[in-house]
Short mmCIF file of C-alpha atoms in Angstrom, two decimals:
data_model
loop_
_atom_site.label_atom_id
_atom_site.label_comp_id
_atom_site.label_asym_id
_atom_site.label_seq_id
_atom_site.Cartn_x
_atom_site.Cartn_y
_atom_site.Cartn_z
CA MET A 12 7.14 -130.72 30.52
CA GLU A 13 9.00 -131.42 27.24
CA ILE A 14 11.71 -128.91 26.46
CA GLY A 15 12.77 -130.74 23.39
CA ARG A 16 12.91 -134.39 22.19
CA GLY A 17 16.03 -134.99 24.24
CA LYS A 18 15.17 -133.08 27.43
CA ALA A 19 12.24 -132.73 29.75
CA GLY A 20 11.88 -130.32 32.69
CA ARG A 21 9.47 -129.63 35.50
CA ARG A 22 7.61 -126.31 35.56
CA ALA A 23 8.82 -124.31 38.55
CA TYR A 24 7.42 -121.12 40.06
CA SER A 25 8.93 -117.95 41.49
CA LEU A 26 7.40 -116.13 44.41
CA ASP A 27 6.11 -113.48 41.93
CA GLU A 28 3.99 -116.15 40.25
CA ILE A 29 1.98 -117.24 43.27
CA GLY A 30 -0.73 -115.63 45.48
CA LEU A 31 -2.18 -116.39 48.92
CA VAL A 32 -5.81 -117.20 49.40
CA PRO A 33 -7.77 -115.86 52.46
CA SER A 34 -9.64 -118.51 54.53
CA ARG A 35 -13.12 -118.26 55.97
CA ARG A 36 -11.89 -116.32 59.03
CA THR A 37 -9.76 -113.24 59.73
CA ARG A 38 -7.88 -112.21 62.87
CA ASP A 39 -6.71 -109.17 64.70
CA PRO A 40 -3.09 -108.51 63.59
CA GLU A 41 -2.21 -107.74 67.21
CA GLU A 42 -3.07 -111.35 68.16
CA VAL A 43 -0.74 -112.85 65.53
CA SER A 44 2.64 -114.30 66.58
CA ILE A 45 5.53 -114.32 64.15
CA ALA A 46 8.10 -115.73 66.65
CA TRP A 47 10.14 -118.79 65.85
CA GLN A 48 12.69 -120.91 67.67
CA ILE A 49 15.78 -122.80 66.47
CA ASP A 50 17.42 -125.06 69.05
CA ALA A 51 17.39 -123.13 72.40
CA TYR A 52 17.17 -119.69 70.71
CA ARG A 53 13.85 -117.93 70.25
CA PHE A 54 13.39 -114.90 67.98
CA GLU A 55 10.44 -112.59 67.87
CA LEU A 56 10.98 -112.05 64.13
CA PRO A 57 11.36 -114.79 61.50
CA VAL A 58 14.24 -112.82 59.98
CA VAL A 59 17.90 -113.82 59.50
CA VAL A 60 19.93 -111.06 57.85
CA ALA A 61 22.05 -112.19 54.95
CA PRO A 62 25.72 -112.17 56.10
CA MET A 63 26.94 -109.50 53.70
CA ASP A 64 29.30 -106.59 54.50
CA SER A 65 26.81 -104.15 52.96
CA VAL A 66 24.24 -105.11 55.61
CA VAL A 67 25.89 -106.71 58.63
CA SER A 68 28.51 -105.11 60.84
CA PRO A 69 29.01 -105.84 64.54
CA ALA A 70 26.84 -102.73 65.24
CA THR A 71 23.96 -103.72 62.96
CA ALA A 72 24.15 -107.33 64.18
CA ILE A 73 23.57 -106.01 67.74
CA GLU A 74 20.72 -103.71 66.61
CA ILE A 75 18.98 -106.45 64.64
CA GLY A 76 19.22 -108.72 67.67
CA ARG A 77 17.64 -106.06 69.90
CA LEU A 78 14.85 -105.72 67.32
CA GLY A 79 14.07 -109.42 67.54
CA GLY A 80 15.94 -110.93 64.60
CA LEU A 81 19.27 -112.62 63.97
CA ALA A 82 22.19 -111.14 61.93
CA PRO A 83 25.24 -113.49 61.32
CA LEU A 84 28.48 -111.63 60.71
CA ASP A 85 30.44 -112.78 57.64
CA LEU A 86 33.86 -113.91 58.97
CA GLU A 87 35.29 -113.73 55.42
CA GLY A 88 34.37 -110.13 54.98
CA LEU A 89 36.01 -106.85 55.70
CA TRP A 90 35.48 -106.99 59.48
CA THR A 91 37.98 -109.82 59.82
CA ARG A 92 40.41 -108.53 57.17
CA TYR A 93 40.85 -104.97 58.43
CA GLU A 94 41.06 -103.42 61.91
CA ASP A 95 38.69 -100.66 60.87
CA PRO A 96 37.04 -101.25 57.49
CA SER A 97 34.85 -98.11 57.71
CA PRO A 98 36.86 -96.12 55.16
CA LEU A 99 36.74 -98.98 52.71
CA LEU A 100 33.01 -99.41 53.15
CA GLU A 101 32.64 -95.74 52.35
CA GLU A 102 34.84 -96.14 49.31
CA CYS A 103 32.74 -99.10 48.12
CA ALA A 104 29.75 -96.77 48.10
CA THR A 105 31.44 -94.28 45.82
CA LEU A 106 32.93 -96.53 43.22
CA ASP A 107 32.14 -96.06 39.57
CA ALA A 108 29.91 -98.91 38.41
CA ALA A 109 32.33 -99.99 35.71
CA ALA A 110 35.26 -100.28 38.16
CA ALA A 111 33.36 -101.65 41.19
CA THR A 112 34.02 -105.34 40.65
CA ARG A 113 37.75 -104.99 40.10
CA ARG A 114 38.20 -102.73 43.17
CA LEU A 115 36.12 -105.06 45.32
CA GLN A 116 38.43 -107.91 44.30
CA GLU A 117 41.45 -105.80 45.38
CA ILE A 118 39.93 -104.81 48.73
CA TYR A 119 38.91 -108.36 49.58
CA ALA A 120 42.35 -109.77 48.61
CA ALA A 121 43.65 -108.89 52.08
CA PRO A 122 44.13 -111.91 54.24
CA ILE A 123 41.72 -112.85 57.03
CA GLN A 124 43.24 -112.10 60.44
CA GLU A 125 42.32 -114.90 62.86
CA GLU A 126 42.59 -112.69 65.93
CA LEU A 127 39.92 -110.42 64.58
CA ILE A 128 37.44 -113.32 64.41
CA GLY A 129 37.41 -113.68 68.21
CA ARG A 130 37.26 -109.90 68.75
CA ARG A 131 34.27 -109.40 66.48
CA ILE A 132 32.36 -112.28 68.12
CA GLU A 133 33.17 -110.99 71.64
CA GLU A 134 31.97 -107.50 70.60
CA ILE A 135 28.58 -108.87 69.59
CA ARG A 136 28.31 -111.28 72.56
CA ALA A 137 29.02 -108.45 75.00
CA SER A 138 25.75 -106.78 73.95
CA GLY A 139 23.72 -109.78 75.19
CA VAL A 140 22.10 -110.69 71.78
CA THR A 141 22.31 -114.12 70.19
CA THR A 142 25.61 -114.29 68.36
CA ALA A 143 25.87 -115.85 64.87
CA VAL A 144 28.61 -115.94 62.28
CA ARG A 145 29.07 -117.25 58.80
CA LEU A 146 31.82 -119.14 57.08
CA SER A 147 31.94 -120.76 53.63
CA PRO A 148 32.42 -124.50 53.43
CA GLN A 149 35.89 -123.94 51.99
CA ARG A 150 37.12 -122.08 55.11
CA THR A 151 35.05 -123.79 57.84
CA VAL A 152 37.76 -126.32 58.74
CA GLN A 153 40.47 -123.63 58.95
CA TYR A 154 38.64 -121.17 61.18
CA HIS A 155 35.95 -123.08 63.05
CA LYS A 156 38.08 -123.51 66.19
CA ALA A 157 38.53 -119.78 66.60
CA VAL A 158 34.78 -119.37 66.16
CA ILE A 159 33.86 -121.98 68.82
CA ASP A 160 36.55 -120.73 71.26
CA ALA A 161 35.06 -117.23 71.02
CA GLY A 162 31.67 -118.54 72.20
CA VAL A 163 29.39 -118.19 69.18
CA ASP A 164 25.75 -119.26 69.64
CA ILE A 165 24.78 -120.22 66.08
CA PHE A 166 27.17 -121.24 63.27
CA VAL A 167 26.11 -120.60 59.67
CA ILE A 168 27.88 -122.49 56.83
CA ARG A 169 26.72 -120.68 53.75
CA GLY A 170 27.74 -120.98 50.08
CA THR A 171 26.06 -120.64 46.72
CA THR A 172 25.48 -124.32 46.59
CA VAL A 173 26.34 -126.61 49.54
CA SER A 174 26.14 -130.40 49.39
CA ALA A 175 26.70 -133.21 51.85
CA GLU A 176 28.63 -135.10 49.19
CA HIS A 177 31.26 -132.72 47.84
CA VAL A 178 33.75 -134.55 45.66
CA SER A 179 37.34 -133.27 45.32
CA GLY A 180 40.56 -134.87 44.23
CA ARG A 181 42.65 -131.88 45.36
CA ALA A 182 41.80 -131.77 49.06
CA GLU A 183 39.86 -133.60 51.70
CA PRO A 184 36.34 -132.08 51.54
CA LEU A 185 34.46 -130.90 54.65
CA ASN A 186 32.61 -133.85 56.15
CA LEU A 187 29.50 -132.06 57.29
CA LYS A 188 28.00 -134.99 59.21
CA GLN A 189 31.16 -135.51 61.30
CA PHE A 190 31.80 -131.80 61.67
CA ILE A 191 28.30 -130.93 62.87
CA TYR A 192 28.20 -133.94 65.21
CA GLU A 193 31.39 -132.80 66.95
CA LEU A 194 30.17 -129.21 67.47
CA ASP A 195 28.25 -128.07 70.56
CA VAL A 196 26.38 -125.30 68.72
CA PRO A 197 23.44 -125.39 66.32
CA VAL A 198 24.50 -125.20 62.64
CA ILE A 199 22.56 -123.68 59.74
CA VAL A 200 23.80 -124.86 56.35
CA GLY A 201 23.06 -124.17 52.73
CA GLY A 202 22.12 -123.23 50.06
CA CYS A 203 20.27 -125.98 48.40
CA ALA A 204 17.22 -126.03 46.10
CA THR A 205 16.08 -129.64 45.73
CA HIS A 206 14.29 -132.27 47.88
CA THR A 207 17.28 -134.65 47.55
CA ALA A 208 20.02 -132.20 48.38
CA ALA A 209 18.03 -130.84 51.37
CA LEU A 210 17.34 -134.31 52.70
CA HIS A 211 21.02 -135.07 52.63
CA LEU A 212 21.86 -131.86 54.43
CA MET A 213 19.27 -132.60 57.10
CA ARG A 214 20.87 -135.99 57.70
CA THR A 215 24.13 -134.25 58.67
CA GLY A 216 22.46 -133.08 61.90
CA ALA A 217 21.98 -129.45 60.84
CA ALA A 218 19.51 -127.45 62.87
CA GLY A 219 18.50 -125.40 59.79
CA VAL A 220 18.86 -125.55 56.03
CA LEU A 221 19.09 -122.57 53.74
CA VAL A 222 17.01 -122.70 50.53
CA GLY A 223 18.12 -120.86 47.56
CA PHE A 224 21.47 -119.58 46.23
CA GLY A 225 21.74 -116.44 48.35
CA GLY A 226 22.55 -113.01 47.01
CA GLY A 227 19.12 -112.29 45.62
CA ALA A 228 19.16 -108.99 43.84
CA SER A 229 22.97 -108.72 43.93
CA HIS A 230 23.95 -112.03 42.49
CA THR A 231 24.38 -113.03 38.84
CA THR A 232 24.62 -116.82 39.31
CA ARG A 233 21.95 -117.46 36.71
CA ASN A 234 23.82 -115.35 34.09
CA VAL A 235 27.30 -116.74 34.91
CA LEU A 236 26.58 -120.38 35.75
CA GLY A 237 23.14 -120.96 34.36
CA VAL A 238 22.07 -122.30 37.77
CA ALA A 239 18.58 -121.20 38.87
CA VAL A 240 15.59 -122.72 40.67
CA PRO A 241 12.60 -120.40 41.24
CA MET A 242 12.05 -119.88 45.02
CA ALA A 243 8.43 -120.89 45.43
CA THR A 244 9.16 -124.29 44.03
CA ALA A 245 12.53 -124.67 45.83
CA ILE A 246 11.04 -123.82 49.29
CA SER A 247 8.14 -126.19 48.76
CA ASP A 248 10.40 -128.97 47.76
CA VAL A 249 12.72 -128.49 50.75
CA ALA A 250 9.67 -128.23 53.04
CA ALA A 251 8.63 -131.65 51.75
CA ALA A 252 12.10 -132.93 52.51
CA ARG A 253 11.71 -131.70 56.08
CA ARG A 254 8.45 -133.60 56.40
CA ASP A 255 10.07 -136.79 55.01
CA TYR A 256 13.08 -136.35 57.28
CA MET A 257 10.76 -136.06 60.36
CA ASP A 258 9.26 -139.42 59.44
CA GLU A 259 12.71 -140.97 58.83
CA SER A 260 14.31 -139.59 62.01
CA GLY A 261 11.42 -140.22 64.37
CA GLY A 262 10.28 -136.60 64.72
CA ARG A 263 13.47 -134.47 64.43
CA TYR A 264 12.47 -131.08 62.98
CA VAL A 265 14.93 -129.15 60.77
CA HIS A 266 14.12 -125.51 60.16
CA VAL A 267 13.82 -124.31 56.63
CA ILE A 268 15.16 -120.79 55.91
CA ALA A 269 14.41 -119.21 52.54
CA ASP A 270 17.57 -117.40 51.32
CA GLY A 271 17.44 -114.79 48.57
CA GLY A 272 15.03 -113.37 46.08
CA MET A 273 12.75 -111.66 48.66
CA GLY A 274 12.75 -107.88 48.18
CA THR A 275 9.34 -106.95 49.63
CA SER A 276 7.08 -107.87 52.54
CA GLY A 277 4.80 -109.81 50.15
CA ASP A 278 7.73 -111.99 49.08
CA ILE A 279 8.49 -112.76 52.73
CA ALA A 280 4.86 -113.78 53.38
CA LYS A 281 4.81 -116.05 50.32
CA ALA A 282 8.10 -117.67 51.28
CA ILE A 283 6.74 -118.64 54.62
CA ALA A 284 3.47 -119.76 53.07
CA CYS A 285 5.45 -122.16 50.90
CA GLY A 286 6.93 -123.77 54.00
CA ALA A 287 9.80 -121.65 55.27
CA ASP A 288 10.17 -121.11 59.03
CA ALA A 289 12.14 -117.97 58.53
CA VAL A 290 13.66 -115.90 55.78
CA MET A 291 17.24 -114.70 55.11
CA VAL A 292 17.10 -111.24 53.54
CA GLY A 293 19.68 -108.67 52.54
CA SER A 294 18.46 -106.05 50.07
CA PRO A 295 15.47 -104.82 52.16
CA LEU A 296 17.84 -104.02 55.05
CA ALA A 297 20.60 -102.63 52.81
CA ARG A 298 18.18 -99.64 52.49
CA ALA A 299 18.58 -98.87 56.18
CA SER A 300 20.35 -95.69 57.26
CA GLU A 301 22.57 -97.77 59.63
CA ALA A 302 23.55 -100.27 56.89
CA PRO A 303 27.36 -100.30 56.42
CA GLY A 304 26.97 -100.31 52.62
CA HIS A 305 25.57 -96.72 52.65
CA GLY A 306 22.71 -97.63 50.36
CA PHE A 307 24.70 -100.04 48.18
CA HIS A 308 24.50 -103.82 48.43
CA TRP A 309 26.86 -106.61 47.46
CA GLY A 310 27.70 -110.15 48.59
CA SER A 311 30.74 -112.42 48.63
CA GLU A 312 29.98 -113.55 45.00
CA ALA A 313 30.75 -109.98 43.80
CA HIS A 314 34.45 -110.10 44.71
CA HIS A 315 35.35 -113.75 43.86
CA PRO A 316 38.93 -113.48 42.59
CA ASP A 317 38.47 -115.75 39.57
CA LEU A 318 34.75 -115.79 38.61
CA PRO A 319 32.55 -112.98 40.13
CA ARG A 320 28.88 -113.98 40.27
CA GLY A 321 27.51 -110.87 41.81
CA ARG A 322 27.46 -107.11 41.49
CA ARG A 323 27.27 -104.06 43.62
CA VAL A 324 23.72 -102.70 43.45
CA GLU A 325 22.47 -99.31 44.53
CA PHE A 326 19.23 -99.30 46.56
CA GLY A 327 19.40 -95.94 48.38
CA THR A 328 18.09 -95.37 51.83
CA VAL A 329 14.43 -95.39 52.96
CA GLY A 330 14.59 -95.41 56.77
CA THR A 331 16.11 -96.91 59.89
CA LEU A 332 16.37 -100.68 60.58
CA GLU A 333 13.52 -100.26 63.06
CA GLN A 334 11.33 -98.54 60.54
CA ILE A 335 12.06 -101.12 57.87
CA LEU A 336 11.25 -103.99 60.20
CA HIS A 337 8.55 -102.57 62.45
CA GLY A 338 7.40 -99.31 60.80
CA PRO A 339 5.77 -97.01 60.47
CA SER A 340 5.98 -97.08 56.68
CA SER A 341 5.88 -93.97 54.52
CA VAL A 342 5.83 -95.87 51.22
CA ALA A 343 3.39 -98.30 49.61
CA ASP A 344 5.82 -100.65 47.82
CA GLY A 345 6.41 -103.25 50.59
CA SER A 346 9.88 -102.06 51.47
CA MET A 347 9.11 -100.86 55.00
CA ASN A 348 7.31 -102.29 58.03
CA LEU A 349 8.10 -105.81 56.76
CA MET A 350 6.98 -107.51 59.98
CA GLY A 351 3.80 -105.44 60.31
CA ALA A 352 2.86 -106.44 56.84
CA LEU A 353 3.61 -110.17 57.55
CA LYS A 354 1.31 -109.99 60.63
CA ARG A 355 -1.42 -108.37 58.57
CA THR A 356 -1.09 -111.03 55.84
CA MET A 357 -1.42 -113.77 58.40
CA ALA A 358 -4.37 -112.05 60.04
CA SER A 359 -6.11 -111.43 56.70
CA THR A 360 -5.79 -115.18 55.80
CA GLY A 361 -6.85 -116.25 59.26
CA TYR A 362 -3.69 -117.75 60.80
CA SER A 363 -2.25 -117.01 64.26
CA ASP A 364 1.33 -118.25 63.98
CA ILE A 365 4.02 -119.34 61.55
CA LYS A 366 3.32 -123.00 61.70
CA GLU A 367 -0.37 -122.51 60.98
CA PHE A 368 0.35 -120.05 58.19
CA GLN A 369 2.38 -122.62 56.35
CA ARG A 370 -0.95 -124.36 55.60
CA VAL A 371 -2.46 -121.37 53.76
CA GLU A 372 -3.85 -122.02 50.34
CA VAL A 373 -1.67 -120.89 47.51
CA VAL A 374 -2.71 -120.28 43.84
CA VAL A 375 -0.69 -119.68 40.71
CA ALA A 376 -1.22 -116.03 39.83
CA PRO A 377 0.25 -114.47 36.66
CA ILE A 378 2.65 -111.65 37.32
CA GLN A 379 1.08 -108.22 37.00
CA ARG A 380 3.24 -105.21 36.34
#
């Protein structure tokens, strides 16, 4: 599509702009499976909670694990900077909107305490759930040994944009291929939004690739950097890279996890329909009564010391984690019983599991308000 005489661009689609088409058969929702497996770890829900302090604490990571999902703890957040961050989390929920960013920068200026990394991981491991943690590419080399020594199950390397070919004249960049090869745990890495970038990340040996720029409702990356790729197109492109990498590697399957921009159960269903094996969501679970953000939501972009690319957003509280994931729902806006809705979508379109559902017909449907 021509943007002007000197620039052309491809039309891309957001999840809001597509719709799912029922097939010739329907199924009983109780006979639909939404389970997925990455490496040796099986989960009953295709949900990875976004590693944000407003959503994931050691306690909520344990609860999400018991409910069937996975919740990586952000090792660059408040839980590794403070012995007890509870008072600060309460303060974050009371800040005036105009002062929130500056105060978040001050709170997160405290140094990461390496001894707290092991203690937080051990706390989650002791519950018996699958333990996952997140580091940014910039801090992975510095802290990965403490993470592995503590016995983490899944390692998430998550940034706004992560590449397998980072170029820097100031410091030796993280060699993802060498790093992942030397680890004994599965690694999920991202974000990315193109076929080429995803293919390069898959070649590093990652078990999963994050699609999108994270943050969703709380990030302002498009406003600050001008970087944006609508999620329906991004997921479809990365799913195509997964298919091409399977051919190239002789059958190695890399999981695609849609990250950001999914606020309702319908968004989750459409992300999986576009090719995702699971979704990484934050804002739907920030509405839980157990969420450490007390109804507010923010990510690591919101407290960047030099160039914040996120904001603290108020969502309020709608129910417990269990009600948001499994119901019952008392509202009709797609913010509760997310997994029950996904099962019903799959049943209504005639598919029995996630892999089958990725073949559902999709149409471009104008946004209706």
